[in-house]
Short mmCIF file of C-alpha atoms in Angstrom, two decimals:
data_model
loop_
_atom_site.label_atom_id
_atom_site.label_comp_id
_atom_site.label_asym_id
_atom_site.label_seq_id
_atom_site.Cartn_x
_atom_site.Cartn_y
_atom_site.Cartn_z
CA UNK A 300 82.37 -85.12 21.84
CA UNK A 301 82.70 -87.44 24.82
CA UNK A 302 80.04 -86.55 26.54
CA UNK A 303 77.61 -84.19 27.89
CA UNK A 304 76.48 -84.46 31.63
CA UNK A 305 74.41 -81.79 33.74
CA UNK A 306 76.61 -79.51 36.68
CA UNK A 307 74.91 -77.53 39.16
CA UNK A 308 76.50 -73.84 39.83
CA UNK A 309 75.61 -72.03 42.69
CA UNK A 310 74.95 -68.16 41.21
CA UNK A 311 73.76 -64.57 42.20
CA UNK A 312 70.88 -64.73 44.17
CA UNK A 313 67.28 -63.08 42.04
CA UNK A 314 64.77 -63.14 44.40
CA UNK A 315 65.74 -66.19 46.18
CA UNK A 316 68.04 -69.00 45.66
CA UNK A 317 69.22 -69.38 41.41
CA UNK A 318 70.52 -72.34 40.89
CA UNK A 319 72.40 -72.86 37.38
CA UNK A 320 72.10 -76.25 35.42
CA UNK A 321 74.90 -76.25 32.61
CA UNK A 322 74.84 -79.13 30.18
CA UNK A 323 78.57 -79.39 30.20
CA UNK A 324 80.35 -81.23 27.27
CA UNK A 325 83.38 -83.23 27.41
CA UNK A 326 85.81 -83.76 24.64
CA UNK A 327 88.02 -86.34 22.98
CA UNK A 328 92.05 -85.10 22.87
CA UNK A 329 93.20 -86.70 19.46
CA UNK A 330 97.15 -86.70 20.79
CA UNK A 331 97.59 -89.80 22.14
CA UNK A 332 100.22 -88.36 24.58
CA UNK A 333 98.06 -86.47 25.71
CA UNK A 334 98.11 -87.34 29.76
CA UNK A 335 94.21 -85.79 30.09
CA UNK A 336 92.83 -87.76 27.08
CA UNK A 337 89.29 -85.57 28.15
CA UNK A 338 88.45 -82.14 28.81
CA UNK A 339 85.44 -80.43 29.39
CA UNK A 340 84.18 -77.00 28.87
CA UNK A 341 85.75 -73.79 30.47
CA UNK A 342 84.78 -70.58 31.14
CA UNK A 343 85.91 -67.22 32.59
CA UNK A 344 82.95 -67.38 34.72
CA UNK A 345 82.90 -70.95 35.22
CA UNK A 346 86.51 -72.12 35.73
CA UNK A 347 87.63 -75.89 36.52
CA UNK A 348 86.35 -77.66 38.65
CA UNK A 349 84.37 -74.71 39.60
CA UNK A 350 80.97 -75.44 41.62
CA UNK A 351 79.85 -71.64 41.70
CA UNK A 352 80.47 -68.98 39.79
CA UNK A 353 83.14 -66.13 39.35
CA UNK A 354 80.43 -62.96 40.01
CA UNK A 355 78.79 -65.32 42.96
CA UNK A 356 82.20 -64.93 44.63
CA UNK A 357 82.45 -61.15 43.68
CA UNK A 358 79.42 -60.80 45.54
CA UNK A 359 80.48 -62.59 48.80
CA UNK A 360 83.37 -60.78 49.10
CA UNK A 361 82.10 -57.37 48.35
CA UNK A 362 79.01 -58.36 50.41
CA UNK A 363 82.02 -58.37 53.59
CA UNK A 364 84.43 -55.93 52.70
CA UNK A 365 82.53 -52.87 51.02
CA UNK A 366 79.34 -53.22 53.80
CA UNK A 367 81.42 -55.17 56.96
CA UNK A 368 79.51 -57.80 57.48
CA UNK A 369 80.25 -60.90 58.99
CA UNK A 370 81.33 -64.00 57.33
CA UNK A 371 78.22 -66.27 58.48
CA UNK A 372 75.36 -63.47 57.56
CA UNK A 373 76.85 -63.11 54.33
CA UNK A 374 76.59 -66.98 53.57
CA UNK A 375 72.79 -67.09 55.44
CA UNK A 376 71.73 -64.08 52.50
CA UNK A 377 73.14 -65.54 49.79
CA UNK A 378 71.79 -68.68 50.32
CA UNK A 379 75.75 -70.61 51.12
CA UNK A 380 77.91 -72.40 53.03
CA UNK A 381 80.52 -70.11 55.13
CA UNK A 382 83.49 -71.57 53.71
CA UNK A 383 82.37 -70.70 50.43
CA UNK A 384 82.77 -67.05 51.64
CA UNK A 385 85.79 -67.55 53.63
CA UNK A 386 87.76 -69.08 50.56
CA UNK A 387 86.42 -66.02 48.10
CA UNK A 388 88.03 -63.73 51.00
CA UNK A 389 91.22 -65.80 50.80
CA UNK A 390 91.38 -65.58 47.12
CA UNK A 391 90.76 -61.10 46.74
CA UNK A 392 93.68 -61.41 49.79
CA UNK A 393 96.36 -62.97 47.63
CA UNK A 394 95.65 -60.60 44.46
CA UNK A 395 96.81 -57.94 46.45
CA UNK A 396 99.49 -56.08 45.64
CA UNK A 397 103.23 -55.52 46.97
CA UNK A 398 103.44 -53.11 50.01
CA UNK A 399 107.34 -52.19 48.75
CA UNK A 400 105.25 -51.01 45.33
CA UNK A 401 104.44 -48.12 47.65
CA UNK A 402 105.85 -45.06 49.13
CA UNK A 403 103.43 -44.10 52.25
CA UNK A 404 104.09 -40.87 54.22
CA UNK A 405 102.47 -41.24 57.42
CA UNK A 406 102.53 -44.81 58.99
CA UNK A 407 100.09 -46.08 62.28
CA UNK A 408 100.95 -48.49 64.42
CA UNK A 409 97.94 -50.02 66.82
CA UNK A 410 97.89 -53.10 67.99
CA UNK A 411 94.75 -55.47 69.35
CA UNK A 412 93.82 -58.46 71.01
CA UNK A 413 92.36 -61.28 68.22
CA UNK A 414 90.89 -63.53 70.87
CA UNK A 415 91.34 -64.89 74.43
CA UNK A 416 94.43 -65.96 76.02
CA UNK A 417 95.91 -69.31 75.17
CA UNK A 418 98.40 -71.85 76.44
CA UNK A 419 101.22 -73.94 74.20
CA UNK A 420 102.65 -76.45 74.84
CA UNK A 421 106.45 -75.89 74.45
CA UNK A 422 108.25 -78.86 72.42
CA UNK A 423 111.59 -78.47 73.71
CA UNK A 424 110.66 -78.16 77.59
CA UNK A 425 107.01 -79.74 77.61
CA UNK A 426 105.69 -76.93 79.81
CA UNK A 427 102.95 -74.93 79.60
CA UNK A 428 103.23 -71.41 78.96
CA UNK A 429 101.12 -68.40 78.05
CA UNK A 430 100.25 -66.93 75.23
CA UNK A 431 98.64 -63.52 74.49
CA UNK A 432 97.16 -63.11 71.20
CA UNK A 433 98.19 -59.44 69.77
CA UNK A 434 98.42 -58.61 66.50
CA UNK A 435 100.01 -55.08 65.06
CA UNK A 436 98.43 -53.38 62.35
CA UNK A 437 100.82 -50.94 60.36
CA UNK A 438 98.37 -48.60 58.16
CA UNK A 439 98.97 -45.95 55.62
CA UNK A 440 96.98 -42.72 57.27
CA UNK A 441 96.76 -41.24 53.64
CA UNK A 442 94.78 -43.56 52.21
CA UNK A 443 94.01 -45.66 55.24
CA UNK A 444 94.84 -49.08 53.84
CA UNK A 445 96.73 -52.08 55.47
CA UNK A 446 100.11 -52.31 54.89
CA UNK A 447 101.17 -55.09 57.25
CA UNK A 448 99.90 -57.72 60.24
CA UNK A 449 102.13 -58.33 62.34
CA UNK A 450 101.42 -60.97 64.92
CA UNK A 451 102.60 -59.99 68.40
CA UNK A 452 102.77 -56.60 69.72
CA UNK A 453 106.89 -56.43 70.70
CA UNK A 454 109.91 -54.42 68.88
CA UNK A 455 110.97 -57.37 67.14
CA UNK A 456 108.10 -58.31 65.31
CA UNK A 457 107.87 -54.43 64.31
CA UNK A 458 111.57 -54.20 63.77
CA UNK A 459 111.62 -57.63 61.55
CA UNK A 460 108.68 -56.01 59.35
CA UNK A 461 110.74 -52.40 58.91
CA UNK A 462 113.51 -54.07 58.21
CA UNK A 463 112.43 -56.28 55.20
CA UNK A 464 110.97 -52.79 53.49
CA UNK A 465 113.17 -51.43 50.81
CA UNK A 466 115.82 -48.51 52.38
CA UNK A 467 113.80 -45.89 49.95
CA UNK A 468 110.75 -47.03 51.08
CA UNK A 469 112.17 -46.26 54.97
CA UNK A 470 113.29 -42.92 53.82
CA UNK A 471 110.22 -41.61 53.03
CA UNK A 472 108.04 -42.27 56.09
CA UNK A 473 107.58 -38.71 57.39
CA UNK A 474 105.67 -39.10 60.44
CA UNK A 475 104.62 -42.62 62.57
CA UNK A 476 101.66 -42.42 65.12
CA UNK A 477 102.35 -44.99 67.75
CA UNK A 478 100.24 -45.97 71.01
CA UNK A 479 102.45 -45.13 74.16
CA UNK A 480 104.04 -48.28 73.68
CA UNK A 481 107.70 -48.39 74.57
CA UNK A 482 108.21 -51.23 72.31
CA UNK A 483 107.05 -49.74 69.07
CA UNK A 484 108.99 -46.88 70.06
CA UNK A 485 112.55 -48.50 69.93
CA UNK A 486 112.23 -50.49 66.70
CA UNK A 487 111.05 -46.80 65.03
CA UNK A 488 114.05 -45.53 66.77
CA UNK A 489 116.10 -48.59 65.34
CA UNK A 490 115.30 -48.85 61.87
CA UNK A 491 113.17 -45.00 61.32
CA UNK A 492 116.01 -43.00 63.48
CA UNK A 493 114.88 -39.66 61.20
CA UNK A 494 110.79 -40.14 61.39
CA UNK A 495 109.32 -37.94 63.09
CA UNK A 496 107.22 -40.17 66.11
CA UNK A 497 103.31 -39.36 67.23
CA UNK A 498 101.58 -40.84 70.24
CA UNK A 499 97.78 -40.88 69.61
CA UNK A 500 96.03 -38.31 71.85
CA UNK A 501 93.15 -41.28 72.61
CA UNK A 502 95.63 -42.82 74.49
CA UNK A 503 96.52 -40.38 76.73
CA UNK A 504 93.07 -39.55 77.10
CA UNK A 505 92.75 -42.92 78.33
CA UNK A 506 95.65 -42.33 80.96
CA UNK A 507 94.42 -39.28 82.31
CA UNK A 508 90.65 -41.15 82.74
CA UNK A 509 91.98 -44.39 84.39
CA UNK A 510 94.39 -41.96 86.70
CA UNK A 511 91.07 -40.38 87.88
CA UNK A 512 89.52 -43.68 88.82
CA UNK A 513 92.04 -45.30 90.32
CA UNK A 514 91.70 -41.86 92.65
CA UNK A 515 88.46 -42.28 93.00
CA UNK A 516 88.66 -46.26 93.51
CA UNK A 517 91.34 -45.40 96.51
CA UNK A 518 89.56 -42.76 98.43
CA UNK A 519 86.53 -44.69 98.34
CA UNK A 520 88.32 -47.78 100.07
CA UNK A 521 90.09 -44.73 102.22
CA UNK A 522 87.29 -43.75 103.67
CA UNK A 523 83.81 -46.20 103.39
CA UNK A 524 86.57 -49.21 103.65
CA UNK A 525 84.60 -50.86 100.86
CA UNK A 526 84.04 -50.53 96.91
CA UNK A 527 81.64 -48.08 95.88
CA UNK A 528 77.94 -48.39 95.42
CA UNK A 529 75.15 -46.54 93.80
CA UNK A 530 74.60 -45.07 97.10
CA UNK A 531 78.06 -42.80 97.47
CA UNK A 532 77.92 -39.50 94.91
CA UNK A 533 81.41 -40.27 93.48
CA UNK A 534 80.44 -44.22 92.39
CA UNK A 535 77.18 -43.17 90.88
CA UNK A 536 78.26 -39.81 88.81
CA UNK A 537 82.02 -41.96 87.94
CA UNK A 538 81.15 -41.58 84.09
CA UNK A 539 80.38 -38.00 84.32
CA UNK A 540 83.90 -37.68 86.47
CA UNK A 541 85.20 -38.81 83.12
CA UNK A 542 83.40 -36.46 81.09
CA UNK A 543 85.19 -33.64 79.19
CA UNK A 544 84.75 -30.48 81.47
CA UNK A 545 84.35 -28.25 78.50
CA UNK A 546 81.68 -30.18 77.43
CA UNK A 547 79.13 -30.41 80.04
CA UNK A 548 76.10 -28.84 80.89
CA UNK A 549 74.78 -26.62 83.50
CA UNK A 550 73.27 -29.49 84.86
CA UNK A 551 75.63 -31.67 84.74
CA UNK A 552 78.45 -29.19 86.53
CA UNK A 553 75.97 -28.80 89.55
CA UNK A 554 75.87 -32.80 89.71
CA UNK A 555 79.74 -32.47 89.76
CA UNK A 556 79.78 -29.94 92.25
CA UNK A 557 77.68 -31.85 94.59
CA UNK A 558 80.18 -34.92 94.14
CA UNK A 559 83.28 -32.39 95.25
CA UNK A 560 80.90 -31.06 97.93
CA UNK A 561 79.76 -34.21 99.38
CA UNK A 562 81.89 -36.53 98.86
CA UNK A 563 85.12 -35.41 98.80
CA UNK A 564 86.23 -33.66 101.82
CA UNK A 565 89.90 -33.55 101.81
CA UNK A 566 89.90 -31.71 97.95
CA UNK A 567 91.78 -35.08 96.35
CA UNK A 568 89.26 -35.97 93.97
CA UNK A 569 88.81 -32.42 92.64
CA UNK A 570 92.58 -31.95 92.41
CA UNK A 571 93.15 -35.27 90.27
CA UNK A 572 89.79 -34.24 87.72
CA UNK A 573 91.99 -31.01 87.43
CA UNK A 574 94.55 -32.71 86.61
CA UNK A 575 92.96 -34.54 83.93
CA UNK A 576 91.00 -31.75 82.44
CA UNK A 577 94.65 -29.92 82.31
CA UNK A 578 96.03 -33.11 80.38
CA UNK A 579 93.19 -32.62 78.07
CA UNK A 580 93.48 -29.05 77.39
CA UNK A 581 97.17 -29.56 77.14
CA UNK A 582 96.26 -31.89 73.76
CA UNK A 583 94.17 -30.01 72.34
CA UNK A 584 96.27 -26.86 72.13
CA UNK A 585 97.21 -25.91 68.68
CA UNK A 586 100.98 -24.38 68.87
CA UNK A 587 103.88 -25.59 70.68
CA UNK A 588 103.93 -22.86 72.92
CA UNK A 589 100.67 -23.16 74.10
CA UNK A 590 101.56 -26.72 74.50
CA UNK A 591 104.74 -25.46 76.82
CA UNK A 592 102.31 -22.87 78.90
CA UNK A 593 99.51 -25.43 79.34
CA UNK A 594 102.53 -28.24 80.42
CA UNK A 595 103.19 -25.77 83.04
CA UNK A 596 100.48 -25.43 84.76
CA UNK A 597 99.90 -29.12 84.28
CA UNK A 598 103.22 -29.36 86.87
CA UNK A 599 101.76 -26.75 88.80
CA UNK A 600 98.53 -29.05 89.51
CA UNK A 601 100.48 -32.25 89.55
CA UNK A 602 102.80 -31.34 92.57
CA UNK A 603 99.21 -29.54 94.37
CA UNK A 604 97.71 -32.86 94.03
CA UNK A 605 100.93 -34.39 95.19
CA UNK A 606 99.36 -37.82 94.57
CA UNK A 607 100.66 -41.02 93.55
CA UNK A 608 98.37 -41.22 90.32
CA UNK A 609 99.34 -38.00 89.44
CA UNK A 610 102.53 -38.00 89.82
CA UNK A 611 102.90 -41.43 87.60
CA UNK A 612 100.79 -39.71 84.94
CA UNK A 613 103.08 -36.74 85.01
CA UNK A 614 106.07 -39.07 84.66
CA UNK A 615 104.49 -40.49 81.78
CA UNK A 616 104.01 -37.19 80.10
CA UNK A 617 107.43 -36.37 80.60
CA UNK A 618 108.90 -39.86 79.18
CA UNK A 619 106.37 -39.26 75.41
CA UNK A 620 107.11 -34.90 75.64
CA UNK A 621 109.21 -34.92 72.17
CA UNK A 622 106.21 -37.49 70.83
CA UNK A 623 102.85 -35.21 72.00
CA UNK A 624 104.74 -31.96 70.56
CA UNK A 625 104.69 -34.14 67.15
CA UNK A 626 100.78 -35.01 67.91
CA UNK A 627 100.64 -31.14 67.80
CA UNK A 628 102.19 -30.49 65.15
CA UNK A 629 101.27 -32.71 62.89
CA UNK A 630 97.74 -33.83 64.58
CA UNK A 631 98.38 -37.50 63.20
CA UNK A 632 97.70 -40.45 65.47
CA UNK A 633 96.14 -43.94 65.26
CA UNK A 634 92.22 -43.34 64.50
CA UNK A 635 92.71 -44.62 61.19
CA UNK A 636 94.58 -47.64 61.81
CA UNK A 637 91.91 -48.21 65.37
CA UNK A 638 89.54 -48.22 62.07
CA UNK A 639 91.14 -52.06 60.77
CA UNK A 640 90.28 -52.80 64.86
CA UNK A 641 86.65 -52.61 64.67
CA UNK A 642 86.05 -55.26 62.69
CA UNK A 643 87.25 -57.26 66.03
CA UNK A 644 84.09 -58.06 65.95
CA UNK A 645 83.50 -60.20 63.01
CA UNK A 646 86.43 -62.34 63.58
CA UNK A 647 86.61 -62.53 66.85
CA UNK A 648 85.20 -66.09 66.74
CA UNK A 649 88.82 -67.10 64.85
CA UNK A 650 90.87 -69.53 66.16
CA UNK A 651 93.99 -69.04 64.08
CA UNK A 652 95.40 -65.82 63.32
CA UNK A 653 95.65 -66.06 59.92
CA UNK A 654 91.69 -65.95 59.65
CA UNK A 655 91.95 -63.05 61.75
CA UNK A 656 94.71 -61.28 59.94
CA UNK A 657 93.35 -61.94 56.30
CA UNK A 658 89.70 -60.65 57.12
CA UNK A 659 91.41 -57.39 58.44
CA UNK A 660 93.56 -56.72 55.64
CA UNK A 661 89.65 -57.39 53.37
CA UNK A 662 88.11 -55.19 55.79
CA UNK A 663 90.53 -52.32 55.72
CA UNK A 664 88.48 -48.58 55.04
CA UNK A 665 90.76 -48.30 51.80
CA UNK A 666 89.68 -49.45 48.59
CA UNK A 667 87.66 -52.57 49.01
CA UNK A 668 89.31 -55.41 47.84
CA UNK A 669 92.61 -53.41 47.07
CA UNK A 670 94.20 -53.25 50.08
CA UNK A 671 97.79 -54.07 50.62
CA UNK A 672 98.94 -57.50 51.98
CA UNK A 673 102.43 -57.65 54.33
CA UNK A 674 101.47 -60.30 57.19
CA UNK A 675 104.36 -60.29 59.26
CA UNK A 676 107.61 -61.06 56.71
CA UNK A 677 106.29 -63.21 54.58
CA UNK A 678 103.14 -63.38 52.52
CA UNK A 679 100.74 -66.19 52.39
CA UNK A 680 101.43 -69.26 50.89
CA UNK A 681 99.68 -72.13 49.35
CA UNK A 682 101.26 -75.59 50.56
CA UNK A 683 100.78 -79.09 48.48
CA UNK A 684 97.04 -79.49 49.28
CA UNK A 685 96.23 -76.18 48.10
CA UNK A 686 95.71 -74.75 51.50
CA UNK A 687 96.68 -71.54 52.55
CA UNK A 688 99.37 -71.07 54.82
CA UNK A 689 101.13 -67.92 56.53
CA UNK A 690 104.28 -67.94 58.87
CA UNK A 691 103.52 -67.50 62.14
CA UNK A 692 105.13 -68.55 65.57
CA UNK A 693 104.88 -69.44 68.27
CA UNK A 694 103.00 -72.73 68.07
CA UNK A 695 99.44 -72.39 69.57
CA UNK A 696 97.24 -74.77 71.49
CA UNK A 697 94.04 -74.45 72.32
CA UNK A 698 93.56 -75.88 75.87
CA UNK A 699 89.54 -76.46 77.35
CA UNK A 700 88.04 -74.79 80.27
CA UNK A 701 87.97 -77.42 82.43
CA UNK A 702 91.93 -77.91 82.25
CA UNK A 703 92.40 -74.47 82.82
CA UNK A 704 90.95 -74.40 85.72
CA UNK A 705 92.71 -77.19 87.23
CA UNK A 706 96.37 -76.33 86.22
CA UNK A 707 94.57 -72.89 88.74
CA UNK A 708 93.62 -74.81 91.22
CA UNK A 709 96.30 -77.44 91.50
CA UNK A 710 99.21 -76.47 94.54
#
């Protein structure tokens, strides 16, 4: 034995922080050609060069993945640093199985913004360009496991991810639920031509509510020449207008009738509200025959309203009618993929897409710590210095707030 030195290790807290002091032994190596010459004790709980136990790292990953807590909160409760929690999450993400080994039947594709807008300088032209920080999440709707996370929300990113999957994998997909995104639908038509595409009902409901809000704002400007105020019945009951009509109480219906009687002299607001309600009735039908009949009633209400907002909504329904029929038959939505987006609050503070993608995969509502990893077209890797890296484009460059304001004000 060469020597014995004390080593302090962080461990799971028990009624407070716990620090383990290990009298680690160092041994000689009798082989004169050995490059190390000496070596120390190693265990499964404390590998070489470790400063914390393996069970502590597992507990940190489980605290974030299983309960959905933020990394900073978990670090404070365990009495460790934020960096140790993030390293435990990175290690958990790298041990996930291969996405090509699965055979998903239903997919959900949803995009969301993971931070505010950033600007970066093009290395070739030296010009500043605006970058929209969007990412697209691909989820197995049966198991709620994340299959892939793609940087951006265009057809090229989703198409490259689907192209990287084996042919048998793509032929096994039966239904894909998406948002009303023409870019994603273009990628699906190219790489999954035999797959039925369903449009998400939530976004269609939101389109109807947005249409009604635009009509209310336009009528307020025409009648009062200003924006809505609390003294206006339409503005005061703006949230009541967006609620489902079949869930209103008698008191709420009386308030709604008062808005139409006092604020809507032309009847245009009530006509737009009826279009919104008919759209909701169409999306909740249980058969294609009932959906076709509801579509006819919706068309009659749209022609009766004769407003640009309702006409635009009708054109959207017609463009996505095939996808709406798949929604009515299968009921496939992107609700389960939006569960992953619920963790945006925890990762929104990240300035880089890599950590946001890893945390989204770790925090997936599927099997804790065993979700599927596939970021873009290439998995994460560690460079020569041991840092976790993920391929991404284009390069980001943070621009201070004062510089962004100066660029907006300059001629």
